PDB file of C-alpha atoms and ligand atoms in Angstrom:
ATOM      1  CA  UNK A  39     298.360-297.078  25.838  1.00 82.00           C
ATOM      2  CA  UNK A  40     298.871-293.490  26.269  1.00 95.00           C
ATOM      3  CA  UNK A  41     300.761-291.710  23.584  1.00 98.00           C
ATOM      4  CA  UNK A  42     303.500-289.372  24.571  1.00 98.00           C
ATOM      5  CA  UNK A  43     303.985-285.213  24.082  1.00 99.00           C
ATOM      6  CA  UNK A  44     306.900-283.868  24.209  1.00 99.00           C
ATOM      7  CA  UNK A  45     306.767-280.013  24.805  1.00 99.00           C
ATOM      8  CA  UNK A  46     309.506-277.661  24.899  1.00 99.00           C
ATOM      9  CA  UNK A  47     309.239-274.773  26.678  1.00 98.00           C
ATOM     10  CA  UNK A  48     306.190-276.420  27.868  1.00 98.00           C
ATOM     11  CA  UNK A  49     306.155-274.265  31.241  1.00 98.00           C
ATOM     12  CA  UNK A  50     304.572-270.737  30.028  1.00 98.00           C
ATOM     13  CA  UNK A  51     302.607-269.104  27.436  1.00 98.00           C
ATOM     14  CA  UNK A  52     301.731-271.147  24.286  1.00 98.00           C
ATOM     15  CA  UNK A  53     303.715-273.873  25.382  1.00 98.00           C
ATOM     16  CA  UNK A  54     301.312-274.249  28.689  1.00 98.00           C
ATOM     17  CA  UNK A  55     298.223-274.527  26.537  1.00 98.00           C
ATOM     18  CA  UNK A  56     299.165-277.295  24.426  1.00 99.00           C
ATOM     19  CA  UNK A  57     300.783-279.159  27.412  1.00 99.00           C
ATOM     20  CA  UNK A  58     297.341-278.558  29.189  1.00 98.00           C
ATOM     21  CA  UNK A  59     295.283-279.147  26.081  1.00 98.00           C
ATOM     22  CA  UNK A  60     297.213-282.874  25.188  1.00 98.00           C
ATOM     23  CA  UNK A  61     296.893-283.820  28.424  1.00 98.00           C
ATOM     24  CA  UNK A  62     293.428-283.237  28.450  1.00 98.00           C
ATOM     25  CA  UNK A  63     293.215-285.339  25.433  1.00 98.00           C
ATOM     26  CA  UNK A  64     294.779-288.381  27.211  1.00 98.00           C
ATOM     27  CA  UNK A  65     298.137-288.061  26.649  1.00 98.00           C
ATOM     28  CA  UNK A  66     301.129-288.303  28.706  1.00 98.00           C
ATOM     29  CA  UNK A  67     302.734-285.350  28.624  1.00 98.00           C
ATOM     30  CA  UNK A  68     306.696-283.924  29.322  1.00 99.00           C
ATOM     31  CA  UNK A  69     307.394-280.391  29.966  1.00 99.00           C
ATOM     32  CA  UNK A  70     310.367-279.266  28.899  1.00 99.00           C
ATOM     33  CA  UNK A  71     311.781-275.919  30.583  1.00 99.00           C
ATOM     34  CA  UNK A  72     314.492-273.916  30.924  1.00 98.00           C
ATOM     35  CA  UNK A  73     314.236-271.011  33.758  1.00 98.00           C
ATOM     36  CA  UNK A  74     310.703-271.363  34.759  1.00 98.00           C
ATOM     37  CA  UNK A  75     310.919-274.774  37.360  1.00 98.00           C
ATOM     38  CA  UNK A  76     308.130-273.321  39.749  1.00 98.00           C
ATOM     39  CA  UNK A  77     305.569-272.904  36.653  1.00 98.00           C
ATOM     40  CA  UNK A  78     306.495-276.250  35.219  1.00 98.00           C
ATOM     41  CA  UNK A  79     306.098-277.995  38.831  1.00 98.00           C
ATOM     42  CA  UNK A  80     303.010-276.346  39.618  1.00 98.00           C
ATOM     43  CA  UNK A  81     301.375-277.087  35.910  1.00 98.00           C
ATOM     44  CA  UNK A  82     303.235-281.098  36.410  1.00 98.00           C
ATOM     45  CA  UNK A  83     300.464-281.063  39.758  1.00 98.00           C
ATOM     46  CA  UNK A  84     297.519-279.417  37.650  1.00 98.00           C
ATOM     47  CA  UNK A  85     298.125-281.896  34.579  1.00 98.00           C
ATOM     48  CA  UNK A  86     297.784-285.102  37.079  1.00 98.00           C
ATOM     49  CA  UNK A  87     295.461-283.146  39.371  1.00 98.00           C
ATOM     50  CA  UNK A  88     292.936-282.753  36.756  1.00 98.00           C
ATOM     51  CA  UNK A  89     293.879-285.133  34.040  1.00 98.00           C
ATOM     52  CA  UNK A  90     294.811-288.323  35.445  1.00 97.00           C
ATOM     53  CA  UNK A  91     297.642-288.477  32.949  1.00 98.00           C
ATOM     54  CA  UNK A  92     301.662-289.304  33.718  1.00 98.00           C
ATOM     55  CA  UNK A  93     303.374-286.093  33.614  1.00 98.00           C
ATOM     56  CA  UNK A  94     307.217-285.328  33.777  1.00 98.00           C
ATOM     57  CA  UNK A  95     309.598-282.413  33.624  1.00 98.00           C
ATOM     58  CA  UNK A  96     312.749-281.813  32.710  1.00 98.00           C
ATOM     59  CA  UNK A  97     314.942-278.602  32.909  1.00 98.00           C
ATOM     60  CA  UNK A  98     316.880-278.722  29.661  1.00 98.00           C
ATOM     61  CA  UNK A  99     318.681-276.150  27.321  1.00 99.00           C
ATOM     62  CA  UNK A 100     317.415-277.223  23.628  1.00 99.00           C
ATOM     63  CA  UNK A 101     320.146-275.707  22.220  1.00 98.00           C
ATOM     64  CA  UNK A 102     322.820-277.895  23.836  1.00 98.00           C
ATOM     65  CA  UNK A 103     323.042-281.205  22.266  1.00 98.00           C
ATOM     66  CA  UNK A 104     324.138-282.736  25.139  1.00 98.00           C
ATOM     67  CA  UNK A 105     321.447-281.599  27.429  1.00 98.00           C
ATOM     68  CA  UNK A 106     318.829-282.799  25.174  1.00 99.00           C
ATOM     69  CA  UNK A 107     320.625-286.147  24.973  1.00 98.00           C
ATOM     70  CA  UNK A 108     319.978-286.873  28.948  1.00 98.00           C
ATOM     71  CA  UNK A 109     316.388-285.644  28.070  1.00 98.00           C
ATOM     72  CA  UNK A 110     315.638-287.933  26.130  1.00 98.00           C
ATOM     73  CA  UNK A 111     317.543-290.856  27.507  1.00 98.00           C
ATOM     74  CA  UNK A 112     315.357-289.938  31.013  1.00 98.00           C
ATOM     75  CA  UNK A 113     312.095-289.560  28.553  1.00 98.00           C
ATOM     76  CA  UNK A 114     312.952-292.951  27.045  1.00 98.00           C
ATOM     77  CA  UNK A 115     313.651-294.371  30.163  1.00 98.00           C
ATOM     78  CA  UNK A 116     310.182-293.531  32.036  1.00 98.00           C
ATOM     79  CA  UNK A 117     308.373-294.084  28.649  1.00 97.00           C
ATOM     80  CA  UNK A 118     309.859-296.141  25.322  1.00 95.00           C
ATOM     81  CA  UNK A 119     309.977-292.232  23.518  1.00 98.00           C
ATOM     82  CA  UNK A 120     307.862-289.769  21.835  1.00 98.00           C
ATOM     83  CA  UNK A 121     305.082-289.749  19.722  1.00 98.00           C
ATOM     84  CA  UNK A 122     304.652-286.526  19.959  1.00 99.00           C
ATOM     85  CA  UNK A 123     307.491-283.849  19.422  1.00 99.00           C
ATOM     86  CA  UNK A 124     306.272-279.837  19.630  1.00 99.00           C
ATOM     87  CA  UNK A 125     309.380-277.479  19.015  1.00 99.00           C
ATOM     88  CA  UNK A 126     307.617-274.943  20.920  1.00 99.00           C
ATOM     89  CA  UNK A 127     310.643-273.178  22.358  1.00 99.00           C
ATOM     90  CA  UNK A 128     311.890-269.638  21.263  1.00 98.00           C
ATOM     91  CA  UNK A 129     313.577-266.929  22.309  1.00 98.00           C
ATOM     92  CA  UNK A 130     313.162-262.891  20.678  1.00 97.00           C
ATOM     93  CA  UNK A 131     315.884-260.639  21.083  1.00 97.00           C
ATOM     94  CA  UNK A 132     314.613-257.900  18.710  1.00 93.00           C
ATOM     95  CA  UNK A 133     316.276-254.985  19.286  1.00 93.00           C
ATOM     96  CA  UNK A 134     316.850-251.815  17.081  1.00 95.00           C
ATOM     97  CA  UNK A 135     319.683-252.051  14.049  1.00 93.00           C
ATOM     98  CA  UNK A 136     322.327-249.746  15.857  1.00 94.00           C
ATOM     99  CA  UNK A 137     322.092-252.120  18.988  1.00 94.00           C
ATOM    100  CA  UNK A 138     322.123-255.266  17.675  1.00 95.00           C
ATOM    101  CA  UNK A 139     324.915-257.804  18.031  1.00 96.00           C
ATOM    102  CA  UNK A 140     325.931-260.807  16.483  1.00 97.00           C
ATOM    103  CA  UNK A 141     325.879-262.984  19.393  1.00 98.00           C
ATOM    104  CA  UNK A 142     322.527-262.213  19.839  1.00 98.00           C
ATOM    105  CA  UNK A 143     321.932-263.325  16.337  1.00 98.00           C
ATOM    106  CA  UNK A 144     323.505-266.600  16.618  1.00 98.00           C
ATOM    107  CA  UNK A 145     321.679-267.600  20.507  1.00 98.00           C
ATOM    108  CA  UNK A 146     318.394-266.380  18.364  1.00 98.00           C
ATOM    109  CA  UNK A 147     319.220-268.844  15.858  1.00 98.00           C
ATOM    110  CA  UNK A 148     320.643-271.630  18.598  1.00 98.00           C
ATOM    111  CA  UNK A 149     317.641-271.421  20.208  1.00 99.00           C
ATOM    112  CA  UNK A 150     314.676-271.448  17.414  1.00 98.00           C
ATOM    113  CA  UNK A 151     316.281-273.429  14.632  1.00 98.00           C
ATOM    114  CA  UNK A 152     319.367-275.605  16.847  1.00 98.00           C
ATOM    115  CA  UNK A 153     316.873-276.259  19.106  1.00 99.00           C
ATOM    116  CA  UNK A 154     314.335-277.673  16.995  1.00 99.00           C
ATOM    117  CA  UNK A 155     316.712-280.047  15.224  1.00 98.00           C
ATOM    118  CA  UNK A 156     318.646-281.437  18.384  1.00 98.00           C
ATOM    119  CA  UNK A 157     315.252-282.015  19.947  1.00 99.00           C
ATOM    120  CA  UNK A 158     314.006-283.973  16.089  1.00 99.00           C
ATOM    121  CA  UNK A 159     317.584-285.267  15.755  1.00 98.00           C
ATOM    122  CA  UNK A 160     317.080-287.059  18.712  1.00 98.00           C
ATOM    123  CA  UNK A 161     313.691-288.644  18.666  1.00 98.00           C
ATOM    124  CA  UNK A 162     312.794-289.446  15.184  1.00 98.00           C
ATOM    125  CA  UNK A 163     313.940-293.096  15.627  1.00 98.00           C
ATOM    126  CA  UNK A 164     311.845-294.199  17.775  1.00 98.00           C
ATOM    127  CA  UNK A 165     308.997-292.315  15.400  1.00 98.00           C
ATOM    128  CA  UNK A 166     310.266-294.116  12.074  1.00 98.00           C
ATOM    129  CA  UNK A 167     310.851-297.719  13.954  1.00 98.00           C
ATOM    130  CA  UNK A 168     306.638-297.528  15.339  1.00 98.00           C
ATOM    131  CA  UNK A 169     306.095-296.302  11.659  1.00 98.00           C
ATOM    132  CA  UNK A 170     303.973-293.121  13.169  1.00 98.00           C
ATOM    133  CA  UNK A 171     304.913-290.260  14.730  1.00 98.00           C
ATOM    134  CA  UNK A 172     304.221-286.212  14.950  1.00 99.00           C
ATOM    135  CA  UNK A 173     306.619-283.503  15.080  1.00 99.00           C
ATOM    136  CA  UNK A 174     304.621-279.854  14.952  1.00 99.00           C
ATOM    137  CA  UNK A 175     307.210-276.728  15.047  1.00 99.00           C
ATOM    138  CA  UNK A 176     306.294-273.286  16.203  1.00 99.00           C
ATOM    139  CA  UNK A 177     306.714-270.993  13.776  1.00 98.00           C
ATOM    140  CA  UNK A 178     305.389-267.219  13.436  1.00 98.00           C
ATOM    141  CA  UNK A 179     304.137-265.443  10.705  1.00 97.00           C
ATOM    142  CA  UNK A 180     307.124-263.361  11.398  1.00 97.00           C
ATOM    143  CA  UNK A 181     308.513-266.254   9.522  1.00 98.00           C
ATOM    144  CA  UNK A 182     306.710-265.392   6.502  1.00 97.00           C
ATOM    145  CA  UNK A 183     306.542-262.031   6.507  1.00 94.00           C
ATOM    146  CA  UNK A 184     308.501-258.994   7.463  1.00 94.00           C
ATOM    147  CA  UNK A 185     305.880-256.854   9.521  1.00 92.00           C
ATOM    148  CA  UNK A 186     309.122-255.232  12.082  1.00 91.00           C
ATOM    149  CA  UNK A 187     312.733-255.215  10.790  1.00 93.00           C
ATOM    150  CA  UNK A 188     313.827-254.913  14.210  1.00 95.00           C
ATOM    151  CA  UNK A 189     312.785-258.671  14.317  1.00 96.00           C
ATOM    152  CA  UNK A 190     315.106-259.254  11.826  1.00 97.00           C
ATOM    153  CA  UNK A 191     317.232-262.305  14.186  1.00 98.00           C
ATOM    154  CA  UNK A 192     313.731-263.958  15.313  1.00 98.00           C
ATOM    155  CA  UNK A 193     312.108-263.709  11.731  1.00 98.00           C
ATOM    156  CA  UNK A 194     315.125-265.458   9.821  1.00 98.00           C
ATOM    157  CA  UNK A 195     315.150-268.330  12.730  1.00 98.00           C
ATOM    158  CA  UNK A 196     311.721-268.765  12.102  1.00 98.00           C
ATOM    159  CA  UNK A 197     312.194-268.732   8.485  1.00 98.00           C
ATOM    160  CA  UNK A 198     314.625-271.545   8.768  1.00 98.00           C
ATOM    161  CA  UNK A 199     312.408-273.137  11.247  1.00 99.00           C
ATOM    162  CA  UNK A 200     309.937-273.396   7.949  1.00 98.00           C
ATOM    163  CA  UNK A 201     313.051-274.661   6.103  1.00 98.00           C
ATOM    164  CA  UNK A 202     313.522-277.206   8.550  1.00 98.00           C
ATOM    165  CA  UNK A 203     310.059-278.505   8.856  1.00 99.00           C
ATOM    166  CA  UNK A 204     310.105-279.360   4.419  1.00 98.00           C
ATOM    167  CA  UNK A 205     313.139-280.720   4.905  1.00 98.00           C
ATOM    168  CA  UNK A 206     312.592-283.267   7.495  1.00 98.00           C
ATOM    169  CA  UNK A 207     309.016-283.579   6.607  1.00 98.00           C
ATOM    170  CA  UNK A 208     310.693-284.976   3.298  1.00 98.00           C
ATOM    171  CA  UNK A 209     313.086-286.986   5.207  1.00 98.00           C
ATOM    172  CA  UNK A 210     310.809-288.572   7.478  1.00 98.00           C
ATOM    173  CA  UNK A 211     308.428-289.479   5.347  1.00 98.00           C
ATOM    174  CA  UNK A 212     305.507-291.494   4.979  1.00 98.00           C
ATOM    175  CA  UNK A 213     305.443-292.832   8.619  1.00 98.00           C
ATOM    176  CA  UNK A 214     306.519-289.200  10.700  1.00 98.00           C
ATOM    177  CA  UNK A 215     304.134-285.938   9.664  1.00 99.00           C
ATOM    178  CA  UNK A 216     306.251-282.680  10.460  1.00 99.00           C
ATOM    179  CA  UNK A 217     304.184-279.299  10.164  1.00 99.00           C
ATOM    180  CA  UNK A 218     304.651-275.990  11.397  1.00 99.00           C
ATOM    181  CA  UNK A 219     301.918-273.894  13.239  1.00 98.00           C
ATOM    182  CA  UNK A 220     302.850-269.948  12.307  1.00 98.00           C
ATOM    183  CA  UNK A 221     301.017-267.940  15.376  1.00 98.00           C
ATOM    184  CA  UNK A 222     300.381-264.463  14.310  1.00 97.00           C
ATOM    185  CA  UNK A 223     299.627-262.166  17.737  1.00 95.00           C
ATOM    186  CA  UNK A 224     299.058-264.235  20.463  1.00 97.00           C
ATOM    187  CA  UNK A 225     297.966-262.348  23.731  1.00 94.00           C
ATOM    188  CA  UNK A 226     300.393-264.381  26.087  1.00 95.00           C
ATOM    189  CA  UNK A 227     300.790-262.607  29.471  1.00 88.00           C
ATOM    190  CA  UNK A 228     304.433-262.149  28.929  1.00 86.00           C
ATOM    191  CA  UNK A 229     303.134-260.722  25.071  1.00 85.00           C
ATOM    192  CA  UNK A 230     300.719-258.242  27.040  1.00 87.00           C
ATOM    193  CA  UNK A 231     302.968-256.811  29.477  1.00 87.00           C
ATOM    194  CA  UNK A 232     305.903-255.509  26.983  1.00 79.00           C
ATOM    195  CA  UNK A 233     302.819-253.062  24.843  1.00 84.00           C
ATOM    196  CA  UNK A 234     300.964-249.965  25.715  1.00 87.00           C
ATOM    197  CA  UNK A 235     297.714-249.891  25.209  1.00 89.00           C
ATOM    198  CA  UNK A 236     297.379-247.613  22.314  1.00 92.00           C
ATOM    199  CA  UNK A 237     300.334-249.999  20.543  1.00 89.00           C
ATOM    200  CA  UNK A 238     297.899-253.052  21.117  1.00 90.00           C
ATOM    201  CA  UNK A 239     294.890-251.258  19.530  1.00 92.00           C
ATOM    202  CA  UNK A 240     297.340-250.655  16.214  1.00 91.00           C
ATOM    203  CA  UNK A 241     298.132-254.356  16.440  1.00 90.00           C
ATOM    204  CA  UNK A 242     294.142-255.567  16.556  1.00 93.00           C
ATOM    205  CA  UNK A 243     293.236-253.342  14.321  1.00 94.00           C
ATOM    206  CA  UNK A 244     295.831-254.902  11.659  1.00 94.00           C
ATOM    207  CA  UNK A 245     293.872-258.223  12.636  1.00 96.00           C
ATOM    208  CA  UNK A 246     290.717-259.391  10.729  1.00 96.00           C
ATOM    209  CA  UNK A 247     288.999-261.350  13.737  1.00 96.00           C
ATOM    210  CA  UNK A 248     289.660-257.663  16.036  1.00 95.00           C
ATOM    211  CA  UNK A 249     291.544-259.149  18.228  1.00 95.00           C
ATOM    212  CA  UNK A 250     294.494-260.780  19.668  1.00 95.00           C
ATOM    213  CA  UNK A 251     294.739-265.003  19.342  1.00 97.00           C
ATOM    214  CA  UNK A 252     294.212-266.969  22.711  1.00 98.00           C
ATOM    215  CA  UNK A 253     297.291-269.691  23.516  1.00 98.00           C
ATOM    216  CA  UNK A 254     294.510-272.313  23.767  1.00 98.00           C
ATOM    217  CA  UNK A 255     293.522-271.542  20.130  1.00 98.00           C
ATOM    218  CA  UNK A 256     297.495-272.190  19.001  1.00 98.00           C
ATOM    219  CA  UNK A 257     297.111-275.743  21.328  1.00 99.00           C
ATOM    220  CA  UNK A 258     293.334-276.742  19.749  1.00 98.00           C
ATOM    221  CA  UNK A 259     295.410-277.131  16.525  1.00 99.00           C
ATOM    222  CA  UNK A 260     298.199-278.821  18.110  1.00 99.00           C
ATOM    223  CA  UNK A 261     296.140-280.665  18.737  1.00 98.00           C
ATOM    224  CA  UNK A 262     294.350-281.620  15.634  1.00 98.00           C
ATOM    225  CA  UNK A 263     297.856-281.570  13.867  1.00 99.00           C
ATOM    226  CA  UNK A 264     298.817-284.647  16.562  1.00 98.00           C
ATOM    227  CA  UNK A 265     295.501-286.658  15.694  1.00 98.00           C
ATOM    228  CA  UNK A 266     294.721-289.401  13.409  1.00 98.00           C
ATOM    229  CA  UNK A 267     292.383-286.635  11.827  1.00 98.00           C
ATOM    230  CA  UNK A 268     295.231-284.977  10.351  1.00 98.00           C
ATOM    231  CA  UNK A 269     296.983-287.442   9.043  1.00 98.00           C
ATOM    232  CA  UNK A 270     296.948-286.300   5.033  1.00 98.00           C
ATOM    233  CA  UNK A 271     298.573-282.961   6.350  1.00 98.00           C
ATOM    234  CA  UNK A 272     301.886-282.670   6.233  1.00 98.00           C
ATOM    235  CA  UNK A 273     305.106-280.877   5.508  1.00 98.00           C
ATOM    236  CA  UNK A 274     302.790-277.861   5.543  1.00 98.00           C
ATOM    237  CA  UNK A 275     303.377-274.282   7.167  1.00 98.00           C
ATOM    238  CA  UNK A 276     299.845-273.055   8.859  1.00 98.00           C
ATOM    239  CA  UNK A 277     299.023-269.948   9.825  1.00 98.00           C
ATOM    240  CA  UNK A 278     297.152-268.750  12.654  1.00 98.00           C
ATOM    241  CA  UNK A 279     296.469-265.248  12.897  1.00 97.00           C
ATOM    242  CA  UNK A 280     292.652-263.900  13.046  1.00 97.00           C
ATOM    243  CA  UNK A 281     293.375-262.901   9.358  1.00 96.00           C
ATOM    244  CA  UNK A 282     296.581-260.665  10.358  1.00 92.00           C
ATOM    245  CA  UNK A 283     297.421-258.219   6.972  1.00 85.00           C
ATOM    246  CA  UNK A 284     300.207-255.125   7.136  1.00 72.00           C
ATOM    247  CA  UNK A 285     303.385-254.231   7.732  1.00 59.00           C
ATOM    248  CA  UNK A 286     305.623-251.448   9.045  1.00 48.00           C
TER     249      UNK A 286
HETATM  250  P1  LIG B 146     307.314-267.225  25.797  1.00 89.66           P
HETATM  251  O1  LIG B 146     308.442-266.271  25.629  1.00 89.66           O
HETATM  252  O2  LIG B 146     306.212-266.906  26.757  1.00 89.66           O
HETATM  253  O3  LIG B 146     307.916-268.650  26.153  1.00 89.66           O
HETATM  254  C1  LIG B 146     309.069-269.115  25.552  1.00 89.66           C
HETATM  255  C2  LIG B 146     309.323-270.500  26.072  1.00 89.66           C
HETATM  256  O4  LIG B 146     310.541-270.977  25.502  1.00 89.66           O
HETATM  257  C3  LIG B 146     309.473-270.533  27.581  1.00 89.66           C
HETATM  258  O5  LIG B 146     308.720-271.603  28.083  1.00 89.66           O
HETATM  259  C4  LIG B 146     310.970-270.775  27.790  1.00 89.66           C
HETATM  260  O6  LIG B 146     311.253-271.615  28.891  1.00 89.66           O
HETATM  261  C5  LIG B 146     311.313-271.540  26.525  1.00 89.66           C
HETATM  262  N1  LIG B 146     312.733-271.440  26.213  1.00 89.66           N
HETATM  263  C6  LIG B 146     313.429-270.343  25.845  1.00 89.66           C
HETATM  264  N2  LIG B 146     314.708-270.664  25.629  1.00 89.66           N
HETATM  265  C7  LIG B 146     314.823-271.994  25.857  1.00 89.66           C
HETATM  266  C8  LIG B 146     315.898-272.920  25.789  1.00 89.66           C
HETATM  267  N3  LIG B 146     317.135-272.544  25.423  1.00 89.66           N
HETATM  268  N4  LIG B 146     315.665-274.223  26.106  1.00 89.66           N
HETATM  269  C9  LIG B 146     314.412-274.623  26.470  1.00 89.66           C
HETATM  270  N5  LIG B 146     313.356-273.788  26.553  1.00 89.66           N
HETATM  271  C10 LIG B 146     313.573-272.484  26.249  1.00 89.66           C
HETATM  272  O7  LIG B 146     306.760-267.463  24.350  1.00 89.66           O
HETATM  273  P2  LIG B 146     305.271-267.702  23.796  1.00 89.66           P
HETATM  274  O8  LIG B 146     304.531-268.632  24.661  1.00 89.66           O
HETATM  275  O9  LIG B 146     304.704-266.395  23.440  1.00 89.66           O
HETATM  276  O10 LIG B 146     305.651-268.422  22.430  1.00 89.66           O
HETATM  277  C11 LIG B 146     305.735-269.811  22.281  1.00 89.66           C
HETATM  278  C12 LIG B 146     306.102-270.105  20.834  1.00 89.66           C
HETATM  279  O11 LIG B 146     305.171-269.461  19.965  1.00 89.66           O
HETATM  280  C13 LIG B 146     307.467-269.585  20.436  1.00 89.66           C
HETATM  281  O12 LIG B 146     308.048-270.447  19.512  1.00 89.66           O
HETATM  282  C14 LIG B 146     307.148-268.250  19.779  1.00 89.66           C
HETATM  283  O13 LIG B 146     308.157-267.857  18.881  1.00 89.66           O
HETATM  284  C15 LIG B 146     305.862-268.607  19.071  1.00 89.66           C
HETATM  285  N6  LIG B 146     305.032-267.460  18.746  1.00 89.66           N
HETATM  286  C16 LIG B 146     304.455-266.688  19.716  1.00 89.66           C
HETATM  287  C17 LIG B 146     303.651-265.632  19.371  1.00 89.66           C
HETATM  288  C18 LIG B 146     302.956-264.782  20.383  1.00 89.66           C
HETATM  289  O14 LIG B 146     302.297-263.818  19.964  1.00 89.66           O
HETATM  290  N7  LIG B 146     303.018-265.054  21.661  1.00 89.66           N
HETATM  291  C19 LIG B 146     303.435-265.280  17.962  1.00 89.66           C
HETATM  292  C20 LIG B 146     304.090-266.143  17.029  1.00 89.66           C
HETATM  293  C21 LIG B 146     304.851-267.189  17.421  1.00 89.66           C
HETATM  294  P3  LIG B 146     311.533-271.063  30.389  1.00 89.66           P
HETATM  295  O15 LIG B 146     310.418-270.108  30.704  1.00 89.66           O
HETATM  296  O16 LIG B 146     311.512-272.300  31.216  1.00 89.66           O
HETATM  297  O17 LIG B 146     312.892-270.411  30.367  1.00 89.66           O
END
């Protein structure tokens, strides 16, 4: 039987490639979204189009407990759960020092780290009672390093995101690997349009490889991370960045 993906923010950007990429690899796949319904229906018709997979979605704020609840009482419902969890939602409300606000610090931190756990919190059962499972977290390598204080709210949720992953690697553990992929600059379209292009030549140049990272490179190792291949990884923070070095 087909194993199931669970994708959050599965719509758009990164989150698109890995839905597209698992389902590609056989697997039934749920997209989880938030604002973006037309781009999660029209990828739900491209998945079974081209894949011949089952394919769901589900509007769904991560950070409300409840809302993630029904999710996965509908996912459980259509399917018995998830084998496969990515935390792939986030949300970046950088801003400079004088204009930032603490609300925006604690929806940063609802989002990227709340998230994350209510989505775990609520499917790790079904992982641990199967005796296998795969939970792969998001991360950055803003999470690692410091390369723009502005980023200061999305850097320490993705710091605690890497928190979150030892911990409930630890927890979960032997039957349930939990990793976290840490993307360096990924050239999403929604990453493209915010830079000029002189800004973007300062970022590539920072970047071993020369250039930016494709979403389907993030989802190849989604991927990998999901398969039996992978199974002796675990509780382990991996970047993926062309070789990314400097900071301002
Ligand atoms: P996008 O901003 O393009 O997409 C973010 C996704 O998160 C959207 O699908 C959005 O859903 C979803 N989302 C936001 N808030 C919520 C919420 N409350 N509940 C459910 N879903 C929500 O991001 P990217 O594709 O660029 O990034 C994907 C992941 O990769 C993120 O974790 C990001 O931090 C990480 N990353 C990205 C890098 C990059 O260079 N692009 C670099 C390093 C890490 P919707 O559209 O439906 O509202």
């Amino acid at each position: 039987m087909n194993k199931v993906a669970l994708v959050t923010g599965g719509a758009r950007g990164i989150g698109r490639a890995i839905c597209l990429e698992l389902a590609q690899s056989g697997y039934n796949v749920v997209i989880n979204y938030l604002t973006s319904s037309q781009e999660a229906k029209e990828l739900q018709k491209q998945i079974e189009d081209e894949y011949h997979v089952r394919c769901l979605t589900y509007k769904c704020d991560v950070s409300s407990t409840k809302e993630v609840d029904e999710m996965i009482a509908f996912v459980e419902k259509e399917f018995k759960g998830v084998d496969v969890l990515v935390n792939n939602a986030a949300i970046d409300l950088s801003n400079m020092f004088h204009l930032k606000n603490v609300e925006d610090f604690k929806r940063t931190l609802e989002v990227n780290v709340i998230g994350a756990y209510n989505v775990s919190l609520r499917v790790y059962k079904y992982m641990l009672e199967q005796k296998w499972g795969r939970i792969i977290n998001i991360g950055s390598t803003n999470g690692i390093n410091t390369y723009y204080p502005m980023c200061l709210e999305y850097d320490a949720s993705k710091a605690a995101l890497n928190s979150l992953t030892h911990n409930l690697a630890i927890q979960f553990a032997p039957y349930i690997n939990v990793n976290c992929i840490a993307p360096g600059f990924i050239g999403t379209e929604k990453e493209l349009e915010g830079y000029d292009e002189e800004f973007l030549k300062q970022e590539e140049e920072k970047i071993l490889v020369g250039r930016n990272g494709d979403p389907k490179e993030v989802a190849h190792l989604v991927k990998f991370l999901a398969s039996d291949e992978a199974s002796f990884i675990n509780n382990s923070i991996i970047r993926i960045d062309g070789g990314q070095y400097g900071s301002n």
